[in-house]
PDB file of C-alpha atoms in Angstrom:
ATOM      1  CA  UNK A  22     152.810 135.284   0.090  1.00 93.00           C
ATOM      2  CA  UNK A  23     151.612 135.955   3.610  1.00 97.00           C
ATOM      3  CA  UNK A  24     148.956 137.616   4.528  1.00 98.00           C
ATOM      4  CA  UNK A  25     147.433 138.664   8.112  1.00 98.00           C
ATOM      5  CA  UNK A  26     144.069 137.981   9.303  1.00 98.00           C
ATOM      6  CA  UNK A  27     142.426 140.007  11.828  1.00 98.00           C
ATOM      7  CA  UNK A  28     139.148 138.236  13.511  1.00 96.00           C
ATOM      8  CA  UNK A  29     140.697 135.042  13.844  1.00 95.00           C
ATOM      9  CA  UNK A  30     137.214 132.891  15.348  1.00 94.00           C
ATOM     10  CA  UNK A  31     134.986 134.716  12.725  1.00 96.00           C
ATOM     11  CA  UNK A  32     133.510 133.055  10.238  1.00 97.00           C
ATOM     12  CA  UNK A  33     135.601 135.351   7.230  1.00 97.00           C
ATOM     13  CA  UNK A  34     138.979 134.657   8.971  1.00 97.00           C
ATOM     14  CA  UNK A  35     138.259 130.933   9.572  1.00 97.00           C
ATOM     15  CA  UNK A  36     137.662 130.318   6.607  1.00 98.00           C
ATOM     16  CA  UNK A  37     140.357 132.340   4.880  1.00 98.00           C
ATOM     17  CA  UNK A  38     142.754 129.937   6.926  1.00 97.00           C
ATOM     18  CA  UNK A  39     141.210 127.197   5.215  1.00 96.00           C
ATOM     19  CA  UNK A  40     142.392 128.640   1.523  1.00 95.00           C
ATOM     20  CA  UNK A  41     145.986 128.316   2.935  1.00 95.00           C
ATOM     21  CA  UNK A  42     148.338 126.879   0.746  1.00 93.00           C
ATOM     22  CA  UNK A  43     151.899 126.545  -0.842  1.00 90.00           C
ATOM     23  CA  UNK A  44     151.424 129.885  -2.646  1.00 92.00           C
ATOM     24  CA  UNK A  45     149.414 132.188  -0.110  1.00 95.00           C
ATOM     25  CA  UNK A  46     149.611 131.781   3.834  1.00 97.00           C
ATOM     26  CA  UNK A  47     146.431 133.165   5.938  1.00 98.00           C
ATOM     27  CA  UNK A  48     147.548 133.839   9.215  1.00 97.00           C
ATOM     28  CA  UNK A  49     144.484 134.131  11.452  1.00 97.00           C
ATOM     29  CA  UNK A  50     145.005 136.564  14.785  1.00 97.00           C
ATOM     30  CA  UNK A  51     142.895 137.845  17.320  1.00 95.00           C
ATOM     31  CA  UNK A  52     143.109 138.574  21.078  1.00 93.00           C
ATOM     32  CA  UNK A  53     144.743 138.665  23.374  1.00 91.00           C
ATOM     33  CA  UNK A  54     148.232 139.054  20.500  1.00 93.00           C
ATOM     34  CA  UNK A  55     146.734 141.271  18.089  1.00 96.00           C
ATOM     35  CA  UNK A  56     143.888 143.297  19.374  1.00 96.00           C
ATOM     36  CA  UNK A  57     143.091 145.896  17.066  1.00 97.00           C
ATOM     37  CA  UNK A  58     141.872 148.504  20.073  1.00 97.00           C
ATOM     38  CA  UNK A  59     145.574 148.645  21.088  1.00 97.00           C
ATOM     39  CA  UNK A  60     147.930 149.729  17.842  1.00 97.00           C
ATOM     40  CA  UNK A  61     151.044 148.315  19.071  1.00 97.00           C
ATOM     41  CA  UNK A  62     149.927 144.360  19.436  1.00 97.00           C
ATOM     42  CA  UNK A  63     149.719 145.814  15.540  1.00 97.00           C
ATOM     43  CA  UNK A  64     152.959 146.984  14.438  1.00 97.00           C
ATOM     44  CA  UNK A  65     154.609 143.868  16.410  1.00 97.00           C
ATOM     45  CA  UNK A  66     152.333 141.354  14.228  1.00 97.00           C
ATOM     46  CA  UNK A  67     152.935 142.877  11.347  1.00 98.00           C
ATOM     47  CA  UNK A  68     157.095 143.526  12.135  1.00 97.00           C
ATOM     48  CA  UNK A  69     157.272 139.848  13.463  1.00 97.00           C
ATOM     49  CA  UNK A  70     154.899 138.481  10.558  1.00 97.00           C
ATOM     50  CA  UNK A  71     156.254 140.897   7.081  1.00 97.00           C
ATOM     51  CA  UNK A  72     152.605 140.385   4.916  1.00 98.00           C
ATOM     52  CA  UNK A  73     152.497 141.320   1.770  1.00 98.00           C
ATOM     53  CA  UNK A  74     148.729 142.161   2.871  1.00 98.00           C
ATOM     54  CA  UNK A  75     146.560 142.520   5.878  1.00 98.00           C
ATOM     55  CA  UNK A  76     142.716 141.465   5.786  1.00 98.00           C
ATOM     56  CA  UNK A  77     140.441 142.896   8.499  1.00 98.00           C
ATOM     57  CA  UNK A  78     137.813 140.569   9.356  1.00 97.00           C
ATOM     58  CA  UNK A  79     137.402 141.365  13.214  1.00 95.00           C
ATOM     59  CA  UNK A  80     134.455 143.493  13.768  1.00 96.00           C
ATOM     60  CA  UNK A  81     132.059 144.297  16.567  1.00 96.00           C
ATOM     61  CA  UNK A  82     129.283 142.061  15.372  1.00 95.00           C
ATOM     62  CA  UNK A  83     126.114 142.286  17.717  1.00 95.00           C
ATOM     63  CA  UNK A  84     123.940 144.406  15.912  1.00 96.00           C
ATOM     64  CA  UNK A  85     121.102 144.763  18.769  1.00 96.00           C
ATOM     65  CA  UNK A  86     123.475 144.607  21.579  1.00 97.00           C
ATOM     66  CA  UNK A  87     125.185 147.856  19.333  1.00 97.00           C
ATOM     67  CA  UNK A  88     122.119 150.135  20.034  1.00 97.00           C
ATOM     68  CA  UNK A  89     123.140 150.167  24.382  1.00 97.00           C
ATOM     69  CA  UNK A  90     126.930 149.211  23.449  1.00 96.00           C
ATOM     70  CA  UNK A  91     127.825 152.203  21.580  1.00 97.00           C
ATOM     71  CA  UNK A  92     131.326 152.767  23.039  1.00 98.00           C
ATOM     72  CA  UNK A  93     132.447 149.194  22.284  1.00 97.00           C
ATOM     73  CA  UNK A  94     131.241 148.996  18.881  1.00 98.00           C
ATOM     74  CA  UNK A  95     132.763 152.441  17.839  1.00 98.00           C
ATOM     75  CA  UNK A  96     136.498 151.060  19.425  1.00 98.00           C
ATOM     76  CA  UNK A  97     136.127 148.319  17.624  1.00 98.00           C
ATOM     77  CA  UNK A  98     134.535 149.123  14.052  1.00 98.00           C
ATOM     78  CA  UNK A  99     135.651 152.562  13.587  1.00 98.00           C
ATOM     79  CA  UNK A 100     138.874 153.161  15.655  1.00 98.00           C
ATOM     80  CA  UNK A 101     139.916 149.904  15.820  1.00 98.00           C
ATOM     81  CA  UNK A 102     139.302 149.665  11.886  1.00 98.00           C
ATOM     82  CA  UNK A 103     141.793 152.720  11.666  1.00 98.00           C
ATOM     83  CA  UNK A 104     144.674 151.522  14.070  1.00 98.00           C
ATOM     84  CA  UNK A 105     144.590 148.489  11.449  1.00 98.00           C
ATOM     85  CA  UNK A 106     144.759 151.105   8.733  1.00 98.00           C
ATOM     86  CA  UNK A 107     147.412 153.148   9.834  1.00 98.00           C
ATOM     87  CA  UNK A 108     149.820 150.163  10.865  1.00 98.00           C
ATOM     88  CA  UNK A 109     149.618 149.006   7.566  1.00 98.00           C
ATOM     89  CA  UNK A 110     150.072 152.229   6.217  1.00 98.00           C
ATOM     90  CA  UNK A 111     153.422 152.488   8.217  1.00 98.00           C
ATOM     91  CA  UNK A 112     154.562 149.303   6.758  1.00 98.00           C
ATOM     92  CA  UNK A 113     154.058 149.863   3.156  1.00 97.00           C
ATOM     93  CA  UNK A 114     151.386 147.603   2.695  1.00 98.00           C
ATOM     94  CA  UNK A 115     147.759 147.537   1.625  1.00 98.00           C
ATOM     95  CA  UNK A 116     144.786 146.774   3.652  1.00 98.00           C
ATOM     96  CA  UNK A 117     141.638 144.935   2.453  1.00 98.00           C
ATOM     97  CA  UNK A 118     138.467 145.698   5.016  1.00 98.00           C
ATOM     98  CA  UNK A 119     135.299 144.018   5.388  1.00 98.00           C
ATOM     99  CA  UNK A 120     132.356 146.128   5.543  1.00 98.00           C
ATOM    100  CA  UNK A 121     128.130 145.785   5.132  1.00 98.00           C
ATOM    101  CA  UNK A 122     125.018 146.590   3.515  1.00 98.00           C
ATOM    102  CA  UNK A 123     124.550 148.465   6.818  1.00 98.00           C
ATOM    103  CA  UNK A 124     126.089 151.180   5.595  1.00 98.00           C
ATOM    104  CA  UNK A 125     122.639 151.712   3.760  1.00 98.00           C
ATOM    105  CA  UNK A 126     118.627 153.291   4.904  1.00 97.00           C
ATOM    106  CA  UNK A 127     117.262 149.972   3.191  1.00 96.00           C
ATOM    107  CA  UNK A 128     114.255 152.445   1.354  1.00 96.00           C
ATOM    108  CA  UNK A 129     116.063 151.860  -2.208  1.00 96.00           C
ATOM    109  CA  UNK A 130     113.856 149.802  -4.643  1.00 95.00           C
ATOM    110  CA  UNK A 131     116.718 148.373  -6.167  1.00 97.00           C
ATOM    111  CA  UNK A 132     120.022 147.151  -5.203  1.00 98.00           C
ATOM    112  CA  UNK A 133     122.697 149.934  -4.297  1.00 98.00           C
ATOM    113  CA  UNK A 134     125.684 150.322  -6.111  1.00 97.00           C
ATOM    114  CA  UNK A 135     128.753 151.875  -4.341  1.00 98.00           C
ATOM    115  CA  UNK A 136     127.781 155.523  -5.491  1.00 97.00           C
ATOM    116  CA  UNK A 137     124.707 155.680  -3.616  1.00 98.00           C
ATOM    117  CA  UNK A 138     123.857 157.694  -0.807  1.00 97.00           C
ATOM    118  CA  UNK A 139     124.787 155.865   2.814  1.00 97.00           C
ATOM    119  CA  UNK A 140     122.458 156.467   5.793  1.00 97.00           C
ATOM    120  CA  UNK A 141     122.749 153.972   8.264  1.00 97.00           C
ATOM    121  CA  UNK A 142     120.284 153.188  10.409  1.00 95.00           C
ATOM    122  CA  UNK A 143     121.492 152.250  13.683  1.00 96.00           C
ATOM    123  CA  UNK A 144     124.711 152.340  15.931  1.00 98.00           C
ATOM    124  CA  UNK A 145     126.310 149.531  14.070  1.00 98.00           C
ATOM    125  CA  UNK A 146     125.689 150.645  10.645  1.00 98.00           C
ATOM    126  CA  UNK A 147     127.310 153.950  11.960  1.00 98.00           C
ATOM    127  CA  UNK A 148     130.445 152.349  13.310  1.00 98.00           C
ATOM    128  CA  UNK A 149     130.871 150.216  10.059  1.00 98.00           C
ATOM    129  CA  UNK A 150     130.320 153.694   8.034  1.00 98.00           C
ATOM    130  CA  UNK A 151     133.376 155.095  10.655  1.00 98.00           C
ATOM    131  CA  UNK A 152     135.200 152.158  10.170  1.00 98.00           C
ATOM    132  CA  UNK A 153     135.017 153.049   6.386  1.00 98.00           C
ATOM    133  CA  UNK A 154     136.173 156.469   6.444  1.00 98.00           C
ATOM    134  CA  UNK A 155     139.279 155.765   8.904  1.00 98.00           C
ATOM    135  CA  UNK A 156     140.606 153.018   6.414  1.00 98.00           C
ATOM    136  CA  UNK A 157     140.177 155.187   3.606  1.00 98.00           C
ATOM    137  CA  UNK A 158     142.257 158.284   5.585  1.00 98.00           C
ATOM    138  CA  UNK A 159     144.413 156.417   7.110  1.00 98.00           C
ATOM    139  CA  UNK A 160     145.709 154.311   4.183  1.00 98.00           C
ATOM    140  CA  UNK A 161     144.983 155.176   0.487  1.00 97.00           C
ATOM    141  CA  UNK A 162     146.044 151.555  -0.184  1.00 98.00           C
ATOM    142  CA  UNK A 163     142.885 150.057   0.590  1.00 98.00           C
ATOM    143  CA  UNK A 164     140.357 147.396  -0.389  1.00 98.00           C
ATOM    144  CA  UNK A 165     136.724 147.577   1.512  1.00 98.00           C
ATOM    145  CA  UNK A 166     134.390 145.052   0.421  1.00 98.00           C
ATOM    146  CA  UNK A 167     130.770 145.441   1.819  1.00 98.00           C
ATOM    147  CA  UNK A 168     128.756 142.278   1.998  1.00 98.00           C
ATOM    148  CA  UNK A 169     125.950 140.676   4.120  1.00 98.00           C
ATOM    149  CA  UNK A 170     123.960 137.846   5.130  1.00 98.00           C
ATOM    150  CA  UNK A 171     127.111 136.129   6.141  1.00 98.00           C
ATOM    151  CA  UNK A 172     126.947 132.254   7.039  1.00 98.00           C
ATOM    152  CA  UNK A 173     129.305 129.063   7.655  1.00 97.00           C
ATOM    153  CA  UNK A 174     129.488 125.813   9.170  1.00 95.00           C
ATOM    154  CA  UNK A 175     130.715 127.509  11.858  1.00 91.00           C
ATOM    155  CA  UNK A 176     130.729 130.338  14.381  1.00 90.00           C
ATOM    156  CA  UNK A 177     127.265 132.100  14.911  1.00 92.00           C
ATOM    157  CA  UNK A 178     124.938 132.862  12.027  1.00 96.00           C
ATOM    158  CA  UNK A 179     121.163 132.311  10.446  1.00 97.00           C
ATOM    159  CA  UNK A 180     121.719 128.700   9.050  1.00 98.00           C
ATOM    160  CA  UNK A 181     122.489 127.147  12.435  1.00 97.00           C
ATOM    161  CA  UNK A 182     120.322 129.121  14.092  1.00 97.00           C
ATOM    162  CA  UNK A 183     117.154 127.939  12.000  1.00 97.00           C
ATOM    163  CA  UNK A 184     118.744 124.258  12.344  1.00 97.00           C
ATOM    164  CA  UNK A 185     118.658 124.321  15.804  1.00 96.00           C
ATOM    165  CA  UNK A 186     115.433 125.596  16.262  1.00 96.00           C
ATOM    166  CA  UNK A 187     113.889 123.642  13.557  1.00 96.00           C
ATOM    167  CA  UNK A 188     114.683 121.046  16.077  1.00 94.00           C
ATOM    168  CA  UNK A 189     112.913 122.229  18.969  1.00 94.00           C
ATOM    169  CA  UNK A 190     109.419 123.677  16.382  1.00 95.00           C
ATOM    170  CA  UNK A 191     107.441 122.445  13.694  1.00 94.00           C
ATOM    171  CA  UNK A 192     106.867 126.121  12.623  1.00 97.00           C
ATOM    172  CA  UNK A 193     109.206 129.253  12.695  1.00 97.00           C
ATOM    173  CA  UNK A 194     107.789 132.730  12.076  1.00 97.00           C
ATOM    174  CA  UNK A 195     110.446 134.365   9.790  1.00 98.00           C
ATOM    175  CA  UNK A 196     110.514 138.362   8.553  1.00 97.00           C
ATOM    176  CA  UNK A 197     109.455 138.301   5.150  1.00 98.00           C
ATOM    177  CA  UNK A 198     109.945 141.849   4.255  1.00 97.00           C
ATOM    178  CA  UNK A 199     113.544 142.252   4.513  1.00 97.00           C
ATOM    179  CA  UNK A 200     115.505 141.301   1.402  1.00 98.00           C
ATOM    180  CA  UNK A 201     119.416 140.494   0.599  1.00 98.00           C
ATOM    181  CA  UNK A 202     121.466 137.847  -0.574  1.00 98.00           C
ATOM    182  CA  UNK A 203     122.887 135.326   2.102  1.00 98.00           C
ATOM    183  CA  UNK A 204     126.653 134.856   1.211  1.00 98.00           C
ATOM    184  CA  UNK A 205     128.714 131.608   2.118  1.00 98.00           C
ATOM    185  CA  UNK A 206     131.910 132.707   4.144  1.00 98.00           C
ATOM    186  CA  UNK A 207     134.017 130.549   1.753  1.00 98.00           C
ATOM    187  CA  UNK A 208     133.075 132.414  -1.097  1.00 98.00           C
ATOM    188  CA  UNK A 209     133.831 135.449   0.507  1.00 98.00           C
ATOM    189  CA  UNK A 210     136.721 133.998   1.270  1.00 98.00           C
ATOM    190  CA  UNK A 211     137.500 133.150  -2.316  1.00 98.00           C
ATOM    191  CA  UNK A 212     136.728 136.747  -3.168  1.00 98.00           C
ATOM    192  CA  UNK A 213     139.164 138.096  -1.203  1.00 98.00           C
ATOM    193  CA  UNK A 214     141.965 135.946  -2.509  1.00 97.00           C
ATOM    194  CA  UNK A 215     140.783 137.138  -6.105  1.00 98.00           C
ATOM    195  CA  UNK A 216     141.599 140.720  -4.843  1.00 98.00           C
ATOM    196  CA  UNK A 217     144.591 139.678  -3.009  1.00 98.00           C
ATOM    197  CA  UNK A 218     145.725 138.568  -6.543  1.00 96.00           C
ATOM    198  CA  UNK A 219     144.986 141.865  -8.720  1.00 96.00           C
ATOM    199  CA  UNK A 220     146.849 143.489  -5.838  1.00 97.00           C
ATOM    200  CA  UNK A 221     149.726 141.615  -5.910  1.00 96.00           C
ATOM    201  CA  UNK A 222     150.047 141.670  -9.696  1.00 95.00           C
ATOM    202  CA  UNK A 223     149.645 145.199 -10.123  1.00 94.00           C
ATOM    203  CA  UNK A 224     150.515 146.752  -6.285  1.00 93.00           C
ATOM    204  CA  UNK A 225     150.428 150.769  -7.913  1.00 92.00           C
ATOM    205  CA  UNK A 226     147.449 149.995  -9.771  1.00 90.00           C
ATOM    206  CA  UNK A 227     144.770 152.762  -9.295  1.00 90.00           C
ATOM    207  CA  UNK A 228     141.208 150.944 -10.252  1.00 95.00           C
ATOM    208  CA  UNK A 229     141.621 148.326  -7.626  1.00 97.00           C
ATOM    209  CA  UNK A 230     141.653 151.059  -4.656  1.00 97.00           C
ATOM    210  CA  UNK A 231     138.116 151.949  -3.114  1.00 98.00           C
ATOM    211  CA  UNK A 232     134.754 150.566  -1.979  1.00 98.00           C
ATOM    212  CA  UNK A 233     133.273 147.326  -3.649  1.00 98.00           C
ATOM    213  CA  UNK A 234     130.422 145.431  -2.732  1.00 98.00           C
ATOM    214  CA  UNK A 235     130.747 141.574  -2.778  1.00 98.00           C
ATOM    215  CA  UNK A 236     127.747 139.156  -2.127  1.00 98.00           C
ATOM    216  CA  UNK A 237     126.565 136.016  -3.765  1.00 98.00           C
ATOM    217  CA  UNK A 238     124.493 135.728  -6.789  1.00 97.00           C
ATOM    218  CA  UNK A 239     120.634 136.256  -6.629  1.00 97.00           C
ATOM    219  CA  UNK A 240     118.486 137.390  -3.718  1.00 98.00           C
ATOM    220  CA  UNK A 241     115.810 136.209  -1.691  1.00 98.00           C
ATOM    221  CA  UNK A 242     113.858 137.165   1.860  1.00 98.00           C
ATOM    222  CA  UNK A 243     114.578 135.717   5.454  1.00 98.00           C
ATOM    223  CA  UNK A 244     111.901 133.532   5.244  1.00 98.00           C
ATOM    224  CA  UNK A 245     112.818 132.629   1.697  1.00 98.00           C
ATOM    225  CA  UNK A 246     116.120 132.045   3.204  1.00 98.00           C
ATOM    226  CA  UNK A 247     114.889 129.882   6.008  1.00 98.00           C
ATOM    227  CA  UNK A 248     112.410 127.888   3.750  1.00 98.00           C
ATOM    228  CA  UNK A 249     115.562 126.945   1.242  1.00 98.00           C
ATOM    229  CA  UNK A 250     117.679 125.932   4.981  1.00 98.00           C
ATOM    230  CA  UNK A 251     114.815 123.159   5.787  1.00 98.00           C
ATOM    231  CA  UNK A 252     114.593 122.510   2.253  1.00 97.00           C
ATOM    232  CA  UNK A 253     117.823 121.346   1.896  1.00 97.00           C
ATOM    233  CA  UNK A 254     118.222 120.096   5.735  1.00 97.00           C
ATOM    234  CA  UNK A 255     115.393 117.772   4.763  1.00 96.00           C
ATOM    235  CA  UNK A 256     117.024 116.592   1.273  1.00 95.00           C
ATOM    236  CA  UNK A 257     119.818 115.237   3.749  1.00 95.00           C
ATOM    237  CA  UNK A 258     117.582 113.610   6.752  1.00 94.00           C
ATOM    238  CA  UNK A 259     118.223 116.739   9.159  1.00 95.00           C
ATOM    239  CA  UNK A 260     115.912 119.225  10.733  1.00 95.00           C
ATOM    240  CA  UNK A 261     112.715 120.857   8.849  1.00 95.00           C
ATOM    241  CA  UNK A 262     110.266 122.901  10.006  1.00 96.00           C
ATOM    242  CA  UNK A 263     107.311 124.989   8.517  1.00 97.00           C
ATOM    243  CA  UNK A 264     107.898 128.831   7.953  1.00 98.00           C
ATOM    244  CA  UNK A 265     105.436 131.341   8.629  1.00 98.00           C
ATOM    245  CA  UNK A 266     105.934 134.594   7.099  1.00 98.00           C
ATOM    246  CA  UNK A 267     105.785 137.460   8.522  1.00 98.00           C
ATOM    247  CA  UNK A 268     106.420 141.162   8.690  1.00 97.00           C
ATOM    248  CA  UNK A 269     109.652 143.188  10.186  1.00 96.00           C
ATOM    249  CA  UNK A 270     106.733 144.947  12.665  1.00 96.00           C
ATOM    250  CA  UNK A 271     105.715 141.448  13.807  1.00 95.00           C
ATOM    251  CA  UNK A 272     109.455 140.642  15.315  1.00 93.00           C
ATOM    252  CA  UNK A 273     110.601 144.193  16.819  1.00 93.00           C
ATOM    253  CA  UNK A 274     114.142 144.555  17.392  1.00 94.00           C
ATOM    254  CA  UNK A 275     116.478 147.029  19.330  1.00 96.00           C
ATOM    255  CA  UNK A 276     118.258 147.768  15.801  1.00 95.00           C
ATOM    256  CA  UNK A 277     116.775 148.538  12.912  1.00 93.00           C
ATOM    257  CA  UNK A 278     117.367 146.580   9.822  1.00 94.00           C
ATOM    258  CA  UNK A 279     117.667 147.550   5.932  1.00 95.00           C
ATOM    259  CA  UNK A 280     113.995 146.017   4.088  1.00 96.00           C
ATOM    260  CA  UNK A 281     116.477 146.151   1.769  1.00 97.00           C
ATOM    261  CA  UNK A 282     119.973 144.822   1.921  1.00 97.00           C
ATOM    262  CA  UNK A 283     120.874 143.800  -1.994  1.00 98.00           C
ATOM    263  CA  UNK A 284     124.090 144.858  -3.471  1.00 98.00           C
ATOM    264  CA  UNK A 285     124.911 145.461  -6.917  1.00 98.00           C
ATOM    265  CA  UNK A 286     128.002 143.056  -7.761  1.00 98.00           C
ATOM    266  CA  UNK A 287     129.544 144.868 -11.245  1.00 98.00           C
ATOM    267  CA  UNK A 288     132.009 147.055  -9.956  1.00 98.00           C
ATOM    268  CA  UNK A 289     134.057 143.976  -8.184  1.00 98.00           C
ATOM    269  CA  UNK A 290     133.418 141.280 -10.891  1.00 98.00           C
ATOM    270  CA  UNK A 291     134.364 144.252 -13.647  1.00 98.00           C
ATOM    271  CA  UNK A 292     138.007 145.160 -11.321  1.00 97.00           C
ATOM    272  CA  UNK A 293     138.755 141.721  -9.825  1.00 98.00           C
ATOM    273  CA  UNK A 294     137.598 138.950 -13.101  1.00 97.00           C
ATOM    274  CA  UNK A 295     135.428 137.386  -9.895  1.00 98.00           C
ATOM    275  CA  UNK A 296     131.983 136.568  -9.220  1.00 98.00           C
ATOM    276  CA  UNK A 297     130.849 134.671  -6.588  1.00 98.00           C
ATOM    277  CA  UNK A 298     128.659 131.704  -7.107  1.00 98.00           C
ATOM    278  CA  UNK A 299     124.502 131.942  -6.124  1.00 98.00           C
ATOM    279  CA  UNK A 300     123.687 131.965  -2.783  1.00 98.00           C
ATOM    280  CA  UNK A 301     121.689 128.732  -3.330  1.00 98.00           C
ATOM    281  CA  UNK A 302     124.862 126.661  -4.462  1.00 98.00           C
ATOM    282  CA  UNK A 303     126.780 128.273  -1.670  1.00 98.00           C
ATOM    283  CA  UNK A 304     123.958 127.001   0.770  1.00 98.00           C
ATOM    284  CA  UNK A 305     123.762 123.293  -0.879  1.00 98.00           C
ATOM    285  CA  UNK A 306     127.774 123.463   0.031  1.00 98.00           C
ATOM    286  CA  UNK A 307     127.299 124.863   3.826  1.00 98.00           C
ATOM    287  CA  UNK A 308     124.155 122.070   4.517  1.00 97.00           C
ATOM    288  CA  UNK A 309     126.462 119.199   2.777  1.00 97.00           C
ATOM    289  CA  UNK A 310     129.592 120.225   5.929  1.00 96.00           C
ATOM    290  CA  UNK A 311     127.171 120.845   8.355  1.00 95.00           C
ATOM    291  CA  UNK A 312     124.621 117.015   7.628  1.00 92.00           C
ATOM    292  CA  UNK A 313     127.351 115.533   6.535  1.00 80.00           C
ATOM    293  CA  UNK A 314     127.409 112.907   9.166  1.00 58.00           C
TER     294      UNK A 314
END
């Protein structure tokens, strides 16, 4: 079974290319042959390439840079999210579309479940929330799995970031009034190939169509997050630095972000018989490729 890859240098796509094997082929694309902004680099890949599937990982990322950026992240995240949609719709084939928690105010005490309310709070949650609504029109084959806190050994993200600086500080002032659940990339990963499966087995099925949300198990604060990073960094003779807490007023931003950011799980471990592991055992895994040396 092959399956396209939009995104190909993220951190989703890279490491969906890793899960490559004798019985499922991840083929990782991104610019300049597949662009999703221009729908026929689309319908070649996918006419060249036959999938059984198509995975969009690519997404306008830069969630500050959004706020004075609106025009790119719009082409990327909400038309380019639709070009995808409607290509595979052409061809007969479902799509599976990454989403996030930014979809969401942050103000719920609890963590939202795919019927609540969204209200994003700034131009990136708003093209993710476009993005949404195009794959769902354009194809009703479709697959969109919200999740957050994303990190990997590689590419950009919090863990390498606090590594790095750890280096340069003893202490690190980290928000300690936002909360989520950081997700490994490879169990995302791993999540998607668990959908990829109940697709494949059951292609008319009904329940497997829709929104899920998909994160690791448990929850915790930036700072919490950053503390368990030098935690573990230090376990394996790397960087370590105190954490000061602090608040989300203390460390303004151009882009507002949810306080809170956890995602109820049942819906996708009820449809797809998956649940991805706790964010701490995804984060022992990430420190162990990243100090392994």
């Amino acid at each position: 079974m092959k399956i396209i890859v939009t995104g190909r240098d993220g951190q989703v796509a890279r490491s969906l290319a890793a899960l490559s094997s004798e019985t499922i082929e991840f083929v990782t694309l991104g610019r300049p042959e597949l662009d999703v902004t221009k729908p026929e680099t689309l319908r070649r890949a996918i006419a060249e390439l036959a999938p059984a599937a198509l995975v969009n990982a690519g997404a306008y990322t830069a969630v500050d840079k959004a706020e004075s950026d609106q025009e790119a992240a719009f082409a990327v995240n909400r038309d380019g999210a639709g070009n995808v949609a409607a290509a595979t719709a052409e061809a007969g084939i479902p799509i599976v579309h990454i989403s996030t928690d930014y979809v969401f105010s942050g103000t719920k005490s609890v963590p939202y479940d795919e019927t609540d309310a969204v209200e994003p709070q700034g131009v990136y949650g708003h093209s993710k929330l476009a993005g949404e609504r195009a794959v769902a029109a354009a194809n009703p084959a479709h697959v969109i799995l919200r999740t957050a806190w994303v990190y990997s050994p590689f590419g950009a993200n919090f863990v390498k970031t606090m590594l790095r600086v750890g280096k340069e500080r003893d202490v690190l002032r980290v928000v300690a009034d936002q909360h989520g659940t950081p997700t490994y990339a490879p169990d995302i990963a791993a999540g998607i190939a668990a959908v990829l499966a109940r697709v494949a087995a059951e292609p008319e099925g009904a329940d497997w169509r829709g929104i899920f949300h998909m994160v690791a198990a448990g929850e915790t604060s930036w700072a919490g997050f950053a503390e368990a990073i030098f935690a573990e960094s230090a376990r394996r003779g790397g960087p370590s630095a105190r954490v000061e807490p602090i608040t989300t007023a203390d460390y303004p931003t151009p882009a507002r972000r949810p306080a809170n950011s956890r995602l109820a799980t049942a819906k996708f471990q009820r449809t797809f018989d998956h649940t991805l592991p706790a964010w701490r055992d995804g984060l022992s895994r990430c420190m162990d490729a990243l100090l392994a040396e």
